JSON list of C-alpha atoms in Angstrom, two decimals:
[
{"chain": "A", "resi": 222, "resn": "MET", "atom": "CA", "xyz": [-29.50, -72.13, 1.15]},
{"chain": "A", "resi": 223, "resn": "SER", "atom": "CA", "xyz": [-31.34, -72.54, 4.41]},
{"chain": "A", "resi": 224, "resn": "THR", "atom": "CA", "xyz": [-32.33, -69.93, 6.93]},
{"chain": "A", "resi": 225, "resn": "THR", "atom": "CA", "xyz": [-30.28, -66.80, 7.47]},
{"chain": "A", "resi": 226, "resn": "GLY", "atom": "CA", "xyz": [-32.09, -65.73, 10.62]},
{"chain": "A", "resi": 227, "resn": "GLY", "atom": "CA", "xyz": [-33.44, -62.50, 9.15]},
{"chain": "A", "resi": 228, "resn": "PHE", "atom": "CA", "xyz": [-29.94, -60.98, 9.12]},
{"chain": "A", "resi": 229, "resn": "THR", "atom": "CA", "xyz": [-28.79, -58.51, 6.47]},
{"chain": "A", "resi": 230, "resn": "SER", "atom": "CA", "xyz": [-25.22, -58.14, 5.30]},
{"chain": "A", "resi": 231, "resn": "SER", "atom": "CA", "xyz": [-25.20, -54.46, 6.27]},
{"chain": "A", "resi": 232, "resn": "GLY", "atom": "CA", "xyz": [-26.50, -55.30, 9.75]},
{"chain": "A", "resi": 233, "resn": "LEU", "atom": "CA", "xyz": [-23.86, -57.98, 10.18]},
{"chain": "A", "resi": 234, "resn": "LEU", "atom": "CA", "xyz": [-21.09, -55.56, 9.14]},
{"chain": "A", "resi": 235, "resn": "GLN", "atom": "CA", "xyz": [-22.40, -53.08, 11.71]},
{"chain": "A", "resi": 236, "resn": "GLU", "atom": "CA", "xyz": [-22.40, -55.87, 14.30]},
{"chain": "A", "resi": 237, "resn": "GLU", "atom": "CA", "xyz": [-18.72, -56.58, 13.53]},
{"chain": "A", "resi": 238, "resn": "LEU", "atom": "CA", "xyz": [-17.90, -52.91, 14.12]},
{"chain": "A", "resi": 239, "resn": "LEU", "atom": "CA", "xyz": [-19.73, -52.93, 17.44]},
{"chain": "A", "resi": 240, "resn": "LEU", "atom": "CA", "xyz": [-17.87, -56.07, 18.50]},
{"chain": "A", "resi": 241, "resn": "THR", "atom": "CA", "xyz": [-14.39, -54.70, 17.72]},
{"chain": "A", "resi": 242, "resn": "LEU", "atom": "CA", "xyz": [-12.05, -55.52, 20.58]},
{"chain": "A", "resi": 243, "resn": "PRO", "atom": "CA", "xyz": [-9.64, -53.03, 22.18]},
{"chain": "A", "resi": 244, "resn": "ALA", "atom": "CA", "xyz": [-6.87, -55.66, 21.94]},
{"chain": "A", "resi": 245, "resn": "LEU", "atom": "CA", "xyz": [-6.53, -59.43, 21.91]},
{"chain": "A", "resi": 246, "resn": "ASP", "atom": "CA", "xyz": [-3.88, -61.47, 23.67]},
{"chain": "A", "resi": 247, "resn": "MET", "atom": "CA", "xyz": [-3.75, -65.02, 24.94]},
{"chain": "A", "resi": 248, "resn": "ALA", "atom": "CA", "xyz": [-5.43, -64.13, 28.25]},
{"chain": "A", "resi": 249, "resn": "ASP", "atom": "CA", "xyz": [-8.27, -62.42, 26.37]},
{"chain": "A", "resi": 250, "resn": "ALA", "atom": "CA", "xyz": [-8.69, -65.45, 24.11]},
{"chain": "A", "resi": 251, "resn": "VAL", "atom": "CA", "xyz": [-8.95, -67.72, 27.14]},
{"chain": "A", "resi": 252, "resn": "GLU", "atom": "CA", "xyz": [-11.44, -65.38, 28.80]},
{"chain": "A", "resi": 253, "resn": "ILE", "atom": "CA", "xyz": [-13.62, -65.34, 25.65]},
{"chain": "A", "resi": 254, "resn": "GLY", "atom": "CA", "xyz": [-13.53, -69.13, 25.59]},
{"chain": "A", "resi": 255, "resn": "GLU", "atom": "CA", "xyz": [-14.39, -69.35, 29.29]},
{"chain": "A", "resi": 256, "resn": "ILE", "atom": "CA", "xyz": [-17.38, -67.03, 28.81]},
{"chain": "A", "resi": 257, "resn": "ALA", "atom": "CA", "xyz": [-18.66, -69.23, 25.98]},
{"chain": "A", "resi": 258, "resn": "LYS", "atom": "CA", "xyz": [-18.10, -72.39, 28.02]},
{"chain": "A", "resi": 259, "resn": "SER", "atom": "CA", "xyz": [-19.88, -70.93, 31.06]},
{"chain": "A", "resi": 260, "resn": "PHE", "atom": "CA", "xyz": [-22.90, -69.93, 28.96]},
{"chain": "A", "resi": 261, "resn": "GLY", "atom": "CA", "xyz": [-22.94, -73.44, 27.50]},
{"chain": "A", "resi": 262, "resn": "ILE", "atom": "CA", "xyz": [-22.77, -75.11, 30.91]},
{"chain": "A", "resi": 263, "resn": "GLN", "atom": "CA", "xyz": [-25.39, -72.79, 32.46]},
{"chain": "A", "resi": 264, "resn": "ARG", "atom": "CA", "xyz": [-27.79, -73.50, 29.57]},
{"chain": "A", "resi": 265, "resn": "ASP", "atom": "CA", "xyz": [-26.89, -77.17, 29.11]},
{"chain": "A", "resi": 266, "resn": "LEU", "atom": "CA", "xyz": [-25.90, -76.59, 25.48]},
{"chain": "A", "resi": 267, "resn": "PRO", "atom": "CA", "xyz": [-24.30, -79.41, 23.45]},
{"chain": "A", "resi": 268, "resn": "ILE", "atom": "CA", "xyz": [-21.59, -77.17, 22.00]},
{"chain": "A", "resi": 269, "resn": "ALA", "atom": "CA", "xyz": [-17.92, -77.16, 21.19]},
{"chain": "A", "resi": 270, "resn": "VAL", "atom": "CA", "xyz": [-16.13, -73.81, 21.53]},
{"chain": "A", "resi": 271, "resn": "GLU", "atom": "CA", "xyz": [-12.80, -72.76, 20.15]},
{"chain": "A", "resi": 272, "resn": "VAL", "atom": "CA", "xyz": [-10.82, -69.52, 20.19]},
{"chain": "A", "resi": 273, "resn": "ARG", "atom": "CA", "xyz": [-7.89, -69.11, 17.83]},
{"chain": "A", "resi": 274, "resn": "LEU", "atom": "CA", "xyz": [-5.21, -66.48, 17.41]},
{"chain": "A", "resi": 275, "resn": "GLY", "atom": "CA", "xyz": [-4.43, -66.90, 13.75]},
{"chain": "A", "resi": 276, "resn": "ASP", "atom": "CA", "xyz": [-4.21, -70.66, 13.23]},
{"chain": "A", "resi": 277, "resn": "TRP", "atom": "CA", "xyz": [-3.17, -71.28, 16.85]},
{"chain": "A", "resi": 278, "resn": "ILE", "atom": "CA", "xyz": [-5.88, -72.91, 18.97]},
{"chain": "A", "resi": 279, "resn": "ILE", "atom": "CA", "xyz": [-5.69, -71.06, 22.28]},
{"chain": "A", "resi": 280, "resn": "TYR", "atom": "CA", "xyz": [-8.87, -72.41, 23.83]},
{"chain": "A", "resi": 281, "resn": "HIS", "atom": "CA", "xyz": [-11.07, -75.43, 23.18]},
{"chain": "A", "resi": 282, "resn": "ALA", "atom": "CA", "xyz": [-13.92, -76.94, 25.16]},
{"chain": "A", "resi": 283, "resn": "SER", "atom": "CA", "xyz": [-16.31, -79.69, 24.13]},
{"chain": "A", "resi": 284, "resn": "LEU", "atom": "CA", "xyz": [-19.35, -79.79, 26.38]},
{"chain": "A", "resi": 285, "resn": "PRO", "atom": "CA", "xyz": [-21.58, -82.81, 27.04]},
{"chain": "A", "resi": 286, "resn": "GLY", "atom": "CA", "xyz": [-23.72, -83.55, 24.01]},
{"chain": "A", "resi": 287, "resn": "SER", "atom": "CA", "xyz": [-21.17, -82.26, 21.50]},
{"chain": "A", "resi": 288, "resn": "THR", "atom": "CA", "xyz": [-19.53, -84.77, 19.17]},
{"chain": "A", "resi": 289, "resn": "ALA", "atom": "CA", "xyz": [-16.35, -85.18, 17.16]},
{"chain": "A", "resi": 290, "resn": "GLU", "atom": "CA", "xyz": [-18.28, -83.85, 14.16]},
{"chain": "A", "resi": 291, "resn": "ASN", "atom": "CA", "xyz": [-18.34, -80.43, 15.83]},
{"chain": "A", "resi": 292, "resn": "GLN", "atom": "CA", "xyz": [-14.57, -80.17, 15.25]},
{"chain": "A", "resi": 293, "resn": "TRP", "atom": "CA", "xyz": [-15.15, -80.68, 11.51]},
{"chain": "A", "resi": 294, "resn": "TRP", "atom": "CA", "xyz": [-17.64, -77.80, 11.54]},
{"chain": "A", "resi": 295, "resn": "ILE", "atom": "CA", "xyz": [-15.31, -75.60, 13.61]},
{"chain": "A", "resi": 296, "resn": "ASP", "atom": "CA", "xyz": [-12.40, -76.14, 11.23]},
{"chain": "A", "resi": 297, "resn": "ARG", "atom": "CA", "xyz": [-14.55, -75.38, 8.18]},
{"chain": "A", "resi": 298, "resn": "LYS", "atom": "CA", "xyz": [-15.95, -72.20, 9.77]},
{"chain": "A", "resi": 299, "resn": "ALA", "atom": "CA", "xyz": [-12.47, -71.08, 10.85]},
{"chain": "A", "resi": 300, "resn": "ARG", "atom": "CA", "xyz": [-11.19, -71.31, 7.27]},
{"chain": "A", "resi": 301, "resn": "VAL", "atom": "CA", "xyz": [-13.97, -68.99, 6.07]},
{"chain": "A", "resi": 302, "resn": "VAL", "atom": "CA", "xyz": [-13.31, -66.35, 8.73]},
{"chain": "A", "resi": 303, "resn": "MET", "atom": "CA", "xyz": [-9.54, -66.46, 8.22]},
{"chain": "A", "resi": 304, "resn": "LEU", "atom": "CA", "xyz": [-9.97, -66.15, 4.45]},
{"chain": "A", "resi": 305, "resn": "LYS", "atom": "CA", "xyz": [-12.63, -63.43, 4.39]},
{"chain": "A", "resi": 306, "resn": "HIS", "atom": "CA", "xyz": [-12.12, -61.61, 7.73]},
{"chain": "A", "resi": 307, "resn": "HIS", "atom": "CA", "xyz": [-15.89, -61.61, 8.30]},
{"chain": "A", "resi": 308, "resn": "SER", "atom": "CA", "xyz": [-18.29, -63.84, 10.19]},
{"chain": "A", "resi": 309, "resn": "THR", "atom": "CA", "xyz": [-19.51, -67.01, 8.55]},
{"chain": "A", "resi": 310, "resn": "MET", "atom": "CA", "xyz": [-23.05, -65.64, 8.89]},
{"chain": "A", "resi": 311, "resn": "TYR", "atom": "CA", "xyz": [-22.07, -62.50, 7.00]},
{"chain": "A", "resi": 312, "resn": "GLU", "atom": "CA", "xyz": [-20.59, -64.57, 4.19]},
{"chain": "A", "resi": 313, "resn": "ARG", "atom": "CA", "xyz": [-23.75, -66.68, 3.98]},
{"chain": "A", "resi": 314, "resn": "VAL", "atom": "CA", "xyz": [-26.15, -63.72, 4.02]},
{"chain": "A", "resi": 315, "resn": "SER", "atom": "CA", "xyz": [-24.05, -61.69, 1.59]},
{"chain": "A", "resi": 316, "resn": "ALA", "atom": "CA", "xyz": [-23.96, -64.57, -0.91]},
{"chain": "A", "resi": 317, "resn": "GLN", "atom": "CA", "xyz": [-27.71, -65.06, -0.59]},
{"chain": "A", "resi": 318, "resn": "GLU", "atom": "CA", "xyz": [-28.42, -61.35, -1.06]},
{"chain": "A", "resi": 319, "resn": "ARG", "atom": "CA", "xyz": [-26.23, -61.29, -4.16]},
{"chain": "A", "resi": 320, "resn": "GLY", "atom": "CA", "xyz": [-27.76, -64.52, -5.49]},
{"chain": "A", "resi": 321, "resn": "VAL", "atom": "CA", "xyz": [-24.41, -66.28, -5.83]},
{"chain": "A", "resi": 322, "resn": "ASP", "atom": "CA", "xyz": [-23.07, -69.67, -4.83]},
{"chain": "A", "resi": 323, "resn": "TRP", "atom": "CA", "xyz": [-20.39, -68.72, -2.27]},
{"chain": "A", "resi": 324, "resn": "HIS", "atom": "CA", "xyz": [-18.36, -71.87, -2.82]},
{"chain": "A", "resi": 325, "resn": "LYS", "atom": "CA", "xyz": [-18.30, -71.48, -6.61]},
{"chain": "A", "resi": 326, "resn": "GLU", "atom": "CA", "xyz": [-17.54, -67.76, -6.34]},
{"chain": "A", "resi": 327, "resn": "ASN", "atom": "CA", "xyz": [-14.52, -68.49, -4.14]},
{"chain": "A", "resi": 328, "resn": "ASN", "atom": "CA", "xyz": [-13.52, -71.73, -5.91]},
{"chain": "A", "resi": 329, "resn": "LEU", "atom": "CA", "xyz": [-13.80, -73.64, -2.62]},
{"chain": "A", "resi": 330, "resn": "LEU", "atom": "CA", "xyz": [-15.59, -76.76, -1.47]},
{"chain": "A", "resi": 331, "resn": "ASP", "atom": "CA", "xyz": [-18.28, -77.05, 1.20]},
{"chain": "A", "resi": 332, "resn": "GLU", "atom": "CA", "xyz": [-16.25, -79.96, 2.60]},
{"chain": "A", "resi": 333, "resn": "THR", "atom": "CA", "xyz": [-13.48, -77.51, 3.55]},
{"chain": "A", "resi": 334, "resn": "HIS", "atom": "CA", "xyz": [-15.30, -74.18, 4.05]},
{"chain": "A", "resi": 335, "resn": "ALA", "atom": "CA", "xyz": [-18.65, -73.82, 5.87]},
{"chain": "A", "resi": 336, "resn": "ILE", "atom": "CA", "xyz": [-20.72, -70.66, 5.61]},
{"chain": "A", "resi": 337, "resn": "HIS", "atom": "CA", "xyz": [-22.85, -71.61, 8.60]},
{"chain": "A", "resi": 338, "resn": "GLY", "atom": "CA", "xyz": [-23.18, -69.29, 11.58]},
{"chain": "A", "resi": 339, "resn": "GLY", "atom": "CA", "xyz": [-20.83, -69.71, 14.51]},
{"chain": "A", "resi": 340, "resn": "GLY", "atom": "CA", "xyz": [-17.55, -68.37, 13.13]},
{"chain": "A", "resi": 341, "resn": "LEU", "atom": "CA", "xyz": [-16.93, -64.82, 14.33]},
{"chain": "A", "resi": 342, "resn": "PRO", "atom": "CA", "xyz": [-13.87, -62.71, 13.62]},
{"chain": "A", "resi": 343, "resn": "LEU", "atom": "CA", "xyz": [-11.99, -61.29, 16.57]},
{"chain": "A", "resi": 344, "resn": "ILE", "atom": "CA", "xyz": [-11.16, -57.88, 15.18]},
{"chain": "A", "resi": 345, "resn": "THR", "atom": "CA", "xyz": [-9.00, -55.43, 17.11]},
{"chain": "A", "resi": 346, "resn": "LYS", "atom": "CA", "xyz": [-8.89, -51.68, 16.70]},
{"chain": "A", "resi": 347, "resn": "ASP", "atom": "CA", "xyz": [-5.21, -51.61, 15.77]},
{"chain": "A", "resi": 348, "resn": "ASP", "atom": "CA", "xyz": [-4.52, -54.94, 14.09]},
{"chain": "A", "resi": 349, "resn": "GLY", "atom": "CA", "xyz": [-7.72, -55.90, 12.25]},
{"chain": "A", "resi": 350, "resn": "LEU", "atom": "CA", "xyz": [-8.41, -59.64, 12.23]},
{"chain": "A", "resi": 351, "resn": "SER", "atom": "CA", "xyz": [-6.52, -61.10, 15.18]},
{"chain": "A", "resi": 352, "resn": "GLY", "atom": "CA", "xyz": [-8.41, -64.31, 15.84]},
{"chain": "A", "resi": 353, "resn": "VAL", "atom": "CA", "xyz": [-11.61, -66.29, 15.56]},
{"chain": "A", "resi": 354, "resn": "LEU", "atom": "CA", "xyz": [-14.34, -67.36, 17.97]},
{"chain": "A", "resi": 355, "resn": "LEU", "atom": "CA", "xyz": [-15.95, -70.62, 16.86]},
{"chain": "A", "resi": 356, "resn": "ILE", "atom": "CA", "xyz": [-19.09, -72.26, 18.17]},
{"chain": "A", "resi": 357, "resn": "SER", "atom": "CA", "xyz": [-20.66, -75.46, 16.88]},
{"chain": "A", "resi": 358, "resn": "GLY", "atom": "CA", "xyz": [-23.48, -77.65, 18.12]},
{"chain": "A", "resi": 359, "resn": "LEU", "atom": "CA", "xyz": [-26.64, -75.56, 17.83]},
{"chain": "A", "resi": 360, "resn": "PRO", "atom": "CA", "xyz": [-28.61, -74.64, 14.72]},
{"chain": "A", "resi": 361, "resn": "HIS", "atom": "CA", "xyz": [-26.26, -72.28, 12.91]},
{"chain": "A", "resi": 362, "resn": "VAL", "atom": "CA", "xyz": [-28.24, -69.08, 13.57]},
{"chain": "A", "resi": 363, "resn": "GLN", "atom": "CA", "xyz": [-28.11, -69.87, 17.32]},
{"chain": "A", "resi": 364, "resn": "ASP", "atom": "CA", "xyz": [-24.36, -70.61, 17.05]},
{"chain": "A", "resi": 365, "resn": "HIS", "atom": "CA", "xyz": [-23.91, -67.09, 15.65]},
{"chain": "A", "resi": 366, "resn": "LEU", "atom": "CA", "xyz": [-26.16, -65.44, 18.23]},
{"chain": "A", "resi": 367, "resn": "LEU", "atom": "CA", "xyz": [-24.33, -67.18, 21.07]},
{"chain": "A", "resi": 368, "resn": "GLY", "atom": "CA", "xyz": [-21.03, -65.93, 19.68]},
{"chain": "A", "resi": 369, "resn": "VAL", "atom": "CA", "xyz": [-22.38, -62.38, 19.58]},
{"chain": "A", "resi": 370, "resn": "GLU", "atom": "CA", "xyz": [-23.58, -62.74, 23.16]},
{"chain": "A", "resi": 371, "resn": "VAL", "atom": "CA", "xyz": [-20.15, -64.02, 24.26]},
{"chain": "A", "resi": 372, "resn": "LEU", "atom": "CA", "xyz": [-18.30, -61.12, 22.64]},
{"chain": "A", "resi": 373, "resn": "THR", "atom": "CA", "xyz": [-20.83, -58.64, 24.04]},
{"chain": "A", "resi": 374, "resn": "GLU", "atom": "CA", "xyz": [-20.23, -60.02, 27.54]},
{"chain": "A", "resi": 375, "resn": "PHE", "atom": "CA", "xyz": [-16.46, -59.89, 27.05]},
{"chain": "A", "resi": 376, "resn": "LEU", "atom": "CA", "xyz": [-16.61, -56.25, 25.94]},
{"chain": "A", "resi": 377, "resn": "ALA", "atom": "CA", "xyz": [-18.93, -55.38, 28.84]},
{"chain": "A", "resi": 378, "resn": "ARG", "atom": "CA", "xyz": [-16.41, -56.86, 31.29]},
{"chain": "A", "resi": 379, "resn": "LYS", "atom": "CA", "xyz": [-13.70, -54.72, 29.69]},
{"chain": "A", "resi": 380, "resn": "GLY", "atom": "CA", "xyz": [-15.88, -51.60, 29.89]},
{"chain": "A", "resi": 381, "resn": "GLU", "atom": "CA", "xyz": [-15.81, -51.29, 26.10]},
{"chain": "A", "resi": 382, "resn": "LEU", "atom": "CA", "xyz": [-19.51, -51.32, 25.17]},
{"chain": "A", "resi": 383, "resn": "LEU", "atom": "CA", "xyz": [-20.98, -48.03, 24.04]}
]
């Protein structure tokens, strides 16, 4: 496997706890998507962004420089998060730390499930996994970091950061 950005599985689990949302409804999903889009526009990033509640696509934006292939990546990342309830980066790092082939371990194909950064679970305090934030278009570590930044900004706007 390629780079994991120096992440550890324990650090990524802690990150998920810190990024737990107070709640998540359609308006929140749109706001998360708008934050990601605004960061992408401000920084001239060639990204596609999607926010889903379950399998329902609530928000999608493809910015200049992104391609149709980004949707293939988004769908593959979404399947991993919905299956495992953790970020795609966590799944990648955890598999590497344990020395296992994630796809073989889960009897899944890389063509359908991508353990590349950029798929982040939208976990709420009361309901657990409620949705997924998906970013594609940058090197996968940067996709993940941008997602973390988006959720951090969303929580800051809600007054939820410790």
